[in-house]
């Protein structure tokens, strides 16, 4: 009888095992260089004057992306980032980068989707935002106790793995979202950085609410459209602005809204995302308001001072809402931030303020700024925090380079004279509206 050795048996078993199909699914660890997720934010924080407060918050934030973190650690860290930004004049770049950070995918050691936080954020700037997933995730399963399988307030994420900043799908494995997108919401309506100064004034940190260009003529109320031919639309524009502001006064963060709708809520600029208002507060001393356009039917929504709002409306002759304006549909907004009045004005402008004769100087300052902007290019030297118009788009200097956001179709970036106080603003508007506002000051040259 032949004897079979133990080594032979073990060898045979090994061969059989190698030939047998493997039914166990291998799990892939999906990781990233977590410090890269907040490095830009930390630099923006230092630029804004955050000093030694920046790095500790940055470290807490990027550590929240580790797989061991709890479902809401990332959002809690983002709330701390926003809190600090608000103490630094509502620094728009810090806020923008935080809104992108809170959507950065977290590490997934088991290839499963990472669950979402089920608690509302402390800061309105983070409402409606949730993290993307990495592309190699198993989009049929979630890790954890299965209590956070959809973002707060939603019934599903479509396509799976997407987020407001990247609605076309998940993020490639290990890649930082801030290298793929610049806007916290992909349609461009999310709040961004903005600021302004008159020709001789230093850059001023500003509000973060987007500007709204003129409504297209088809969306104007019938009576307004009829007035346009005769140029008598200014009164109607003022009435429409009053009506919108009255409507905004009744809105709350929990008011029903339609995706893409823009409004003012509790003094902040609000955009409806996922059926909820995402609110960005205006800079100190300013409030969100609907303003009448100058050269065509329509209104704009922006952050400005109450006095400037009242002066612009009063200039139209309006004292109450018009009948047609109440039914006017929401005005679609541009993707570019509005800029409130500069905190300080040139000496010559300040001297004129006492007598109320600053309008001409404001127009001259606007002309001077626009002439200066005409010579800028995307590669022009700039100082961090500086704002300008470059190639028709709104530009902010970040890390020594201009970051440019293009205006909506038919509009261009321009410096505009304020109405009720010394200074200028930078916003997207039509070329005709720009020229009309400057001409109204009597200015013809810088």
Short mmCIF file of C-alpha atoms in Angstrom, two decimals:
data_model
loop_
_atom_site.label_atom_id
_atom_site.label_comp_id
_atom_site.label_asym_id
_atom_site.label_seq_id
_atom_site.Cartn_x
_atom_site.Cartn_y
_atom_site.Cartn_z
CA UNK A 1 0.00 0.00 0.00
CA UNK A 2 1.43 3.32 -1.02
CA UNK A 3 2.20 5.73 1.78
CA UNK A 4 1.25 9.42 1.31
CA UNK A 5 3.46 11.82 3.12
CA UNK A 6 2.11 14.75 5.15
CA UNK A 7 3.99 17.30 3.00
CA UNK A 8 2.32 15.86 -0.09
CA UNK A 9 -1.14 16.26 1.45
CA UNK A 10 -0.46 19.85 2.48
CA UNK A 11 0.85 20.63 -0.99
CA UNK A 12 -2.21 19.15 -2.63
CA UNK A 13 -4.53 21.10 -0.39
CA UNK A 14 -2.68 24.30 -1.24
CA UNK A 15 -3.13 23.66 -4.95
CA UNK A 16 -6.83 22.97 -4.48
CA UNK A 17 -7.26 26.11 -2.43
CA UNK A 18 -5.55 28.23 -5.05
CA UNK A 19 -7.81 26.85 -7.74
CA UNK A 20 -11.01 27.37 -5.75
CA UNK A 21 -12.97 30.59 -6.33
CA UNK A 22 -12.61 33.16 -3.56
CA UNK A 23 -15.94 34.47 -2.29
CA UNK A 24 -14.54 36.88 0.33
CA UNK A 25 -14.59 40.50 -0.93
CA UNK A 26 -11.37 42.35 -0.27
CA UNK A 27 -11.75 45.68 1.46
CA UNK A 28 -9.77 48.68 0.29
CA UNK A 29 -8.66 51.40 2.66
CA UNK A 30 -9.43 54.84 1.22
CA UNK A 31 -7.30 57.55 2.81
CA UNK A 32 -5.89 61.01 2.10
CA UNK A 33 -3.34 63.54 3.32
CA UNK A 34 -5.72 65.10 5.80
CA UNK A 35 -3.57 68.17 6.55
CA UNK A 36 -4.07 69.32 2.95
CA UNK A 37 -7.78 69.79 3.62
CA UNK A 38 -7.27 72.87 5.82
CA UNK A 39 -3.88 74.24 4.71
CA UNK A 40 -5.48 76.91 2.47
CA UNK A 41 -7.94 77.83 5.23
CA UNK A 42 -5.12 78.22 7.74
CA UNK A 43 -3.25 80.53 5.35
CA UNK A 44 -6.40 82.59 4.81
CA UNK A 45 -6.85 82.76 8.57
CA UNK A 46 -3.32 84.06 9.06
CA UNK A 47 -3.84 86.62 6.30
CA UNK A 48 -7.04 87.78 8.02
CA UNK A 49 -5.18 88.29 11.30
CA UNK A 50 -6.14 85.13 13.17
CA UNK A 51 -2.57 84.61 14.40
CA UNK A 52 -2.05 81.76 16.85
CA UNK A 53 -5.74 80.84 16.80
CA UNK A 54 -5.50 79.48 13.25
CA UNK A 55 -3.32 76.37 13.58
CA UNK A 56 -5.10 74.70 16.55
CA UNK A 57 -8.48 74.98 14.85
CA UNK A 58 -6.96 73.76 11.57
CA UNK A 59 -5.55 70.67 13.28
CA UNK A 60 -8.83 69.84 15.01
CA UNK A 61 -10.56 70.17 11.66
CA UNK A 62 -8.34 67.95 9.55
CA UNK A 63 -8.18 65.34 12.34
CA UNK A 64 -11.96 65.04 12.09
CA UNK A 65 -11.48 63.41 8.67
CA UNK A 66 -9.91 60.31 10.24
CA UNK A 67 -12.03 57.18 10.21
CA UNK A 68 -12.20 57.12 14.01
CA UNK A 69 -14.12 60.40 14.09
CA UNK A 70 -17.79 60.64 15.02
CA UNK A 71 -20.44 61.50 12.46
CA UNK A 72 -20.62 65.19 13.41
CA UNK A 73 -16.95 65.86 14.22
CA UNK A 74 -16.28 67.36 10.80
CA UNK A 75 -19.27 69.70 10.98
CA UNK A 76 -18.44 70.69 14.57
CA UNK A 77 -14.90 71.57 13.46
CA UNK A 78 -16.32 73.60 10.55
CA UNK A 79 -18.51 75.52 13.00
CA UNK A 80 -15.36 76.49 14.91
CA UNK A 81 -13.76 77.65 11.67
CA UNK A 82 -16.78 79.83 10.87
CA UNK A 83 -16.85 81.18 14.43
CA UNK A 84 -13.27 82.38 14.07
CA UNK A 85 -13.94 83.86 10.62
CA UNK A 86 -16.78 85.92 12.09
CA UNK A 87 -14.42 87.46 14.61
CA UNK A 88 -12.17 88.50 11.71
CA UNK A 89 -14.66 90.76 9.93
CA UNK A 90 -16.61 87.82 8.49
CA UNK A 91 -13.56 86.98 6.37
CA UNK A 92 -15.11 85.71 3.12
CA UNK A 93 -12.18 83.54 2.06
CA UNK A 94 -12.16 81.71 5.39
CA UNK A 95 -15.91 81.16 5.11
CA UNK A 96 -15.69 79.91 1.51
CA UNK A 97 -12.90 77.46 2.33
CA UNK A 98 -14.78 76.22 5.40
CA UNK A 99 -17.86 75.57 3.29
CA UNK A 100 -15.73 73.44 0.98
CA UNK A 101 -13.91 71.71 3.85
CA UNK A 102 -17.16 70.52 5.44
CA UNK A 103 -17.86 68.68 2.15
CA UNK A 104 -14.44 66.95 1.99
CA UNK A 105 -14.76 63.13 2.03
CA UNK A 106 -13.60 61.39 5.20
CA UNK A 107 -11.28 58.39 5.36
CA UNK A 108 -12.96 55.05 4.76
CA UNK A 109 -10.86 52.11 6.01
CA UNK A 110 -13.50 49.53 5.03
CA UNK A 111 -14.47 50.97 1.61
CA UNK A 112 -17.96 51.69 2.91
CA UNK A 113 -19.66 55.05 2.69
CA UNK A 114 -19.10 57.32 5.69
CA UNK A 115 -22.38 58.27 7.43
CA UNK A 116 -23.67 61.84 7.55
CA UNK A 117 -24.19 64.08 10.56
CA UNK A 118 -27.81 64.18 11.71
CA UNK A 119 -27.58 67.42 13.71
CA UNK A 120 -28.05 70.91 12.24
CA UNK A 121 -24.90 73.06 12.21
CA UNK A 122 -24.50 75.97 14.61
CA UNK A 123 -23.77 78.46 11.81
CA UNK A 124 -26.20 79.21 8.99
CA UNK A 125 -23.27 79.30 6.54
CA UNK A 126 -23.05 75.50 6.79
CA UNK A 127 -26.73 74.68 6.41
CA UNK A 128 -27.49 72.29 3.57
CA UNK A 129 -23.83 71.25 3.13
CA UNK A 130 -22.65 67.65 3.63
CA UNK A 131 -19.56 65.63 2.74
CA UNK A 132 -18.92 63.87 -0.53
CA UNK A 133 -17.75 60.24 -0.60
CA UNK A 134 -14.60 58.88 -2.27
CA UNK A 135 -15.15 57.21 -5.64
CA UNK A 136 -14.07 53.69 -4.62
CA UNK A 137 -16.65 53.51 -1.84
CA UNK A 138 -19.24 50.73 -1.87
CA UNK A 139 -22.30 52.82 -2.67
CA UNK A 140 -24.65 50.07 -1.49
CA UNK A 141 -23.49 50.16 2.12
CA UNK A 142 -22.62 52.51 4.98
CA UNK A 143 -20.38 51.91 7.95
CA UNK A 144 -21.58 52.41 11.52
CA UNK A 145 -25.01 51.95 13.04
CA UNK A 146 -26.92 52.91 9.86
CA UNK A 147 -28.46 56.03 11.43
CA UNK A 148 -26.76 58.50 9.10
CA UNK A 149 -27.26 56.99 5.67
CA UNK A 150 -28.70 60.21 4.18
CA UNK A 151 -27.82 63.85 4.93
CA UNK A 152 -30.02 65.74 7.38
CA UNK A 153 -33.22 66.89 5.70
CA UNK A 154 -32.78 64.83 2.52
CA UNK A 155 -34.34 61.54 1.42
CA UNK A 156 -31.51 60.49 -0.91
CA UNK A 157 -28.22 61.60 -2.48
CA UNK A 158 -28.24 61.45 -6.25
CA UNK A 159 -25.85 60.54 -7.70
CA UNK A 160 -24.44 58.56 -4.76
CA UNK A 161 -21.29 60.05 -3.27
CA UNK A 162 -21.98 63.57 -4.53
CA UNK A 163 -22.31 66.76 -2.48
CA UNK A 164 -23.44 70.37 -3.17
CA UNK A 165 -19.96 71.43 -4.30
CA UNK A 166 -19.62 68.42 -6.63
CA UNK A 167 -23.08 67.30 -7.71
CA UNK A 168 -21.80 65.20 -10.62
CA UNK A 169 -20.53 62.40 -8.39
CA UNK A 170 -17.95 61.35 -5.78
CA UNK A 171 -14.42 62.68 -5.30
CA UNK A 172 -11.49 60.65 -6.71
CA UNK A 173 -9.78 58.65 -3.99
CA UNK A 174 -7.41 60.68 -1.84
CA UNK A 175 -8.06 63.96 -3.69
CA UNK A 176 -8.87 67.21 -1.89
CA UNK A 177 -12.17 68.78 -2.89
CA UNK A 178 -10.60 72.25 -2.71
CA UNK A 179 -8.41 71.32 -5.69
CA UNK A 180 -11.45 70.41 -7.77
CA UNK A 181 -13.90 73.22 -7.00
CA UNK A 182 -13.89 76.85 -5.93
CA UNK A 183 -17.60 77.31 -5.17
CA UNK A 184 -19.26 75.62 -2.17
CA UNK A 185 -22.35 75.07 -4.32
CA UNK A 186 -21.67 74.04 -7.90
CA UNK A 187 -24.30 76.26 -9.52
CA UNK A 188 -22.23 79.24 -8.45
CA UNK A 189 -24.82 80.82 -6.18
CA UNK A 190 -23.07 80.00 -2.96
CA UNK A 191 -21.72 82.88 -0.96
CA UNK A 192 -18.14 83.92 -1.71
CA UNK A 193 -15.57 86.50 -0.79
CA UNK A 194 -15.98 90.12 -1.70
CA UNK A 195 -14.78 93.55 -0.81
CA UNK A 196 -14.30 97.04 -2.11
CA UNK A 197 -12.58 100.35 -1.72
CA UNK A 198 -12.51 103.61 -3.57
CA UNK A 199 -9.55 104.41 -5.76
CA UNK A 200 -7.23 105.56 -3.00
CA UNK A 201 -8.56 103.43 -0.16
CA UNK A 202 -6.95 100.19 1.04
CA UNK A 203 -8.72 96.84 0.46
CA UNK A 204 -11.63 96.33 2.84
CA UNK A 205 -13.00 93.00 4.04
CA UNK A 206 -16.61 92.81 3.00
CA UNK A 207 -19.88 90.98 3.07
CA UNK A 208 -20.26 87.59 1.50
CA UNK A 209 -23.63 87.85 -0.18
CA UNK A 210 -23.83 87.47 -3.97
CA UNK A 211 -25.01 90.30 -6.15
CA UNK A 212 -28.06 89.85 -8.34
CA UNK A 213 -27.98 91.25 -11.88
CA UNK A 214 -30.91 92.82 -13.60
CA UNK A 215 -33.84 90.53 -14.15
CA UNK A 216 -34.26 89.49 -17.77
CA UNK A 217 -37.06 91.44 -19.39
CA UNK A 218 -39.35 88.39 -19.75
CA UNK A 219 -39.41 88.00 -15.96
CA UNK A 220 -40.30 91.63 -15.22
CA UNK A 221 -43.92 92.35 -14.23
CA UNK A 222 -46.12 93.30 -17.12
CA UNK A 223 -46.57 96.90 -15.99
CA UNK A 224 -42.81 97.26 -15.58
CA UNK A 225 -42.14 95.91 -19.05
CA UNK A 226 -44.64 98.36 -20.47
CA UNK A 227 -42.91 101.24 -18.74
CA UNK A 228 -39.50 100.24 -20.06
CA UNK A 229 -40.15 101.60 -23.53
CA UNK A 230 -40.72 105.08 -22.15
CA UNK A 231 -37.91 104.89 -19.62
CA UNK A 232 -40.38 105.35 -16.76
CA UNK A 233 -39.46 102.13 -14.98
CA UNK A 234 -37.54 103.69 -12.09
CA UNK A 235 -40.64 104.18 -9.93
CA UNK A 236 -41.74 100.62 -10.56
CA UNK A 237 -38.26 99.35 -9.71
CA UNK A 238 -38.46 101.15 -6.38
CA UNK A 239 -41.90 99.72 -5.71
CA UNK A 240 -40.66 96.24 -6.61
CA UNK A 241 -37.73 96.63 -4.22
CA UNK A 242 -40.08 97.69 -1.42
CA UNK A 243 -42.34 94.71 -2.14
CA UNK A 244 -39.42 92.28 -2.09
CA UNK A 245 -38.06 93.70 1.16
CA UNK A 246 -41.52 93.43 2.73
CA UNK A 247 -41.70 89.82 1.59
CA UNK A 248 -38.21 89.09 2.93
CA UNK A 249 -39.20 90.50 6.34
CA UNK A 250 -41.63 87.62 6.78
CA UNK A 251 -39.15 84.86 5.94
CA UNK A 252 -37.36 82.70 8.49
CA UNK A 253 -34.61 80.07 8.12
CA UNK A 254 -37.34 77.40 8.13
CA UNK A 255 -39.57 79.05 5.51
CA UNK A 256 -40.48 76.89 2.53
CA UNK A 257 -38.43 77.64 -0.57
CA UNK A 258 -37.70 76.39 -4.07
CA UNK A 259 -34.20 75.24 -5.00
CA UNK A 260 -32.28 78.14 -6.53
CA UNK A 261 -34.50 80.80 -4.96
CA UNK A 262 -32.65 83.77 -3.46
CA UNK A 263 -33.86 86.10 -0.74
CA UNK A 264 -32.90 88.00 2.39
CA UNK A 265 -33.54 86.14 5.65
CA UNK A 266 -32.87 87.70 9.05
CA UNK A 267 -30.62 90.29 7.41
CA UNK A 268 -28.46 87.72 5.61
CA UNK A 269 -28.28 86.61 1.99
CA UNK A 270 -30.18 83.33 1.58
CA UNK A 271 -30.17 80.72 -1.16
CA UNK A 272 -32.49 77.73 -1.24
CA UNK A 273 -30.50 74.48 -1.42
CA UNK A 274 -32.23 71.14 -1.00
CA UNK A 275 -35.46 72.82 0.03
CA UNK A 276 -33.83 74.83 2.84
CA UNK A 277 -32.43 78.33 2.99
CA UNK A 278 -28.63 78.48 3.30
CA UNK A 279 -27.94 81.87 4.87
CA UNK A 280 -24.76 83.94 4.72
CA UNK A 281 -24.63 86.87 7.10
CA UNK A 282 -23.60 90.28 5.78
CA UNK A 283 -20.59 92.15 7.15
CA UNK A 284 -21.00 94.30 10.24
CA UNK A 285 -23.07 97.42 9.69
CA UNK A 286 -24.69 96.07 6.52
CA UNK A 287 -27.84 94.10 5.81
CA UNK A 288 -29.25 92.16 2.89
CA UNK A 289 -31.74 94.12 0.79
CA UNK A 290 -33.45 94.33 -2.58
CA UNK A 291 -32.38 97.47 -4.47
CA UNK A 292 -33.86 99.08 -7.60
CA UNK A 293 -31.79 99.01 -10.78
CA UNK A 294 -31.03 102.35 -12.43
CA UNK A 295 -31.10 101.84 -16.18
CA UNK A 296 -33.56 99.01 -16.79
CA UNK A 297 -36.51 97.26 -15.14
CA UNK A 298 -35.56 95.01 -12.25
CA UNK A 299 -33.99 94.79 -8.83
CA UNK A 300 -30.81 93.42 -7.31
CA UNK A 301 -30.16 91.70 -3.98
CA UNK A 302 -27.03 92.63 -2.10
CA UNK A 303 -25.52 93.56 1.26
CA UNK A 304 -25.58 97.30 1.91
CA UNK A 305 -26.25 99.78 4.71
CA UNK A 306 -29.89 100.54 5.59
CA UNK A 307 -29.25 104.20 4.71
CA UNK A 308 -27.96 103.29 1.25
CA UNK A 309 -30.95 101.00 0.68
CA UNK A 310 -33.40 103.74 1.68
CA UNK A 311 -31.64 106.37 -0.43
CA UNK A 312 -31.66 104.21 -3.57
CA UNK A 313 -35.36 103.47 -3.19
CA UNK A 314 -36.22 107.09 -2.35
CA UNK A 315 -34.39 108.22 -5.50
CA UNK A 316 -36.99 106.35 -7.58
CA UNK A 317 -39.88 108.24 -5.94
CA UNK A 318 -41.36 105.03 -4.54
CA UNK A 319 -42.94 105.10 -1.09
CA UNK A 320 -44.90 101.84 -1.21
CA UNK A 321 -45.03 98.59 -3.17
CA UNK A 322 -46.67 98.61 -6.58
CA UNK A 323 -49.59 96.28 -7.29
CA UNK A 324 -47.72 94.24 -9.88
CA UNK A 325 -44.54 93.87 -7.89
CA UNK A 326 -46.04 91.64 -5.23
CA UNK A 327 -46.58 88.89 -7.78
CA UNK A 328 -43.18 89.22 -9.36
CA UNK A 329 -41.19 85.95 -9.40
CA UNK A 330 -37.88 85.62 -7.55
CA UNK A 331 -35.01 87.24 -9.41
CA UNK A 332 -32.21 84.80 -10.35
CA UNK A 333 -28.85 85.75 -8.89
CA UNK A 334 -25.34 85.95 -10.22
CA UNK A 335 -22.42 83.95 -8.87
CA UNK A 336 -20.35 86.93 -7.89
CA UNK A 337 -20.26 88.55 -4.46
CA UNK A 338 -21.49 92.03 -3.79
CA UNK A 339 -19.27 94.55 -2.05
CA UNK A 340 -20.56 97.02 0.54
CA UNK A 341 -19.27 100.50 1.05
CA UNK A 342 -15.60 100.89 1.88
CA UNK A 343 -14.98 101.54 5.55
CA UNK A 344 -12.96 104.65 4.81
CA UNK A 345 -12.89 107.13 1.95
CA UNK A 346 -10.11 109.20 0.41
CA UNK A 347 -9.42 112.45 2.21
CA UNK A 348 -10.98 114.53 -0.55
CA UNK A 349 -14.13 112.43 -0.45
CA UNK A 350 -14.33 112.53 3.33
CA UNK A 351 -14.07 116.31 3.23
CA UNK A 352 -17.03 116.49 0.88
CA UNK A 353 -19.16 114.22 3.06
CA UNK A 354 -20.07 116.95 5.54
CA UNK A 355 -21.67 119.03 2.83
CA UNK A 356 -23.28 116.06 1.09
CA UNK A 357 -21.36 116.80 -2.10
CA UNK A 358 -19.66 113.40 -2.29
CA UNK A 359 -21.68 112.00 -5.19
CA UNK A 360 -19.42 113.56 -7.85
CA UNK A 361 -16.31 112.27 -6.05
CA UNK A 362 -17.87 108.80 -5.82
CA UNK A 363 -18.41 108.80 -9.57
CA UNK A 364 -14.85 109.94 -10.21
CA UNK A 365 -13.54 107.24 -7.85
CA UNK A 366 -15.57 104.61 -9.69
CA UNK A 367 -14.17 105.76 -13.04
CA UNK A 368 -10.64 105.65 -11.63
CA UNK A 369 -11.12 102.13 -10.30
CA UNK A 370 -12.60 100.86 -13.55
CA UNK A 371 -9.68 102.38 -15.48
CA UNK A 372 -7.29 100.63 -13.11
CA UNK A 373 -9.15 97.33 -13.45
CA UNK A 374 -8.91 97.54 -17.25
CA UNK A 375 -5.14 97.13 -17.01
CA UNK A 376 -5.23 94.05 -14.76
CA UNK A 377 -4.76 90.46 -15.93
CA UNK A 378 -5.03 87.13 -14.10
CA UNK A 379 -1.26 87.22 -13.61
CA UNK A 380 -1.06 90.77 -12.28
CA UNK A 381 0.67 91.18 -8.93
CA UNK A 382 -1.73 91.59 -6.00
CA UNK A 383 -1.88 91.72 -2.23
CA UNK A 384 -3.77 89.06 -0.29
CA UNK A 385 -7.29 90.28 0.40
CA UNK A 386 -7.29 92.76 -2.49
CA UNK A 387 -10.44 92.80 -4.62
CA UNK A 388 -10.82 93.99 -8.19
CA UNK A 389 -12.40 93.30 -11.57
CA UNK A 390 -10.23 91.26 -13.95
CA UNK A 391 -11.31 90.45 -17.51
CA UNK A 392 -14.91 91.26 -16.59
CA UNK A 393 -14.98 88.90 -13.59
CA UNK A 394 -14.87 89.53 -9.86
CA UNK A 395 -11.33 88.87 -8.56
CA UNK A 396 -9.94 88.38 -5.08
CA UNK A 397 -6.24 88.00 -4.32
CA UNK A 398 -5.52 84.74 -2.51
CA UNK A 399 -1.96 83.59 -1.92
CA UNK A 400 -0.59 86.34 -4.16
CA UNK A 401 -2.78 85.36 -7.15
CA UNK A 402 -6.15 86.59 -8.36
CA UNK A 403 -8.98 84.08 -7.99
CA UNK A 404 -11.58 85.11 -10.57
CA UNK A 405 -15.32 84.39 -10.55
CA UNK A 406 -17.07 85.19 -13.83
CA UNK A 407 -20.25 87.25 -13.80
CA UNK A 408 -23.53 85.92 -15.14
CA UNK A 409 -24.24 86.24 -18.85
CA UNK A 410 -24.85 89.80 -19.99
CA UNK A 411 -23.22 91.34 -16.93
CA UNK A 412 -19.71 92.47 -16.11
CA UNK A 413 -17.77 93.33 -12.97
CA UNK A 414 -17.56 97.07 -12.26
CA UNK A 415 -16.90 99.66 -9.59
CA UNK A 416 -20.08 101.64 -8.87
CA UNK A 417 -20.58 104.88 -6.91
CA UNK A 418 -22.52 104.70 -3.66
CA UNK A 419 -25.61 106.89 -3.35
CA UNK A 420 -25.82 108.10 0.23
CA UNK A 421 -22.24 108.14 1.53
CA UNK A 422 -18.66 108.43 0.26
CA UNK A 423 -17.32 105.29 -1.37
CA UNK A 424 -17.79 102.76 -4.14
CA UNK A 425 -18.96 99.18 -4.45
CA UNK A 426 -17.85 96.36 -6.74
CA UNK A 427 -20.58 94.18 -8.26
CA UNK A 428 -21.73 92.42 -11.40
CA UNK A 429 -24.07 94.56 -13.44
CA UNK A 430 -24.77 95.49 -17.04
CA UNK A 431 -22.47 97.94 -18.78
CA UNK A 432 -25.45 100.25 -19.29
CA UNK A 433 -26.35 100.17 -15.59
CA UNK A 434 -22.72 100.94 -14.69
CA UNK A 435 -22.63 103.92 -17.04
CA UNK A 436 -26.00 105.22 -15.83
CA UNK A 437 -24.99 105.09 -12.16
CA UNK A 438 -21.75 106.97 -12.85
CA UNK A 439 -23.43 109.50 -15.13
CA UNK A 440 -25.99 110.24 -12.40
CA UNK A 441 -23.15 111.59 -10.23
CA UNK A 442 -22.10 114.08 -12.91
CA UNK A 443 -18.66 112.50 -13.22
CA UNK A 444 -17.09 112.26 -16.67
CA UNK A 445 -13.49 111.51 -15.71
CA UNK A 446 -11.45 110.33 -12.73
#
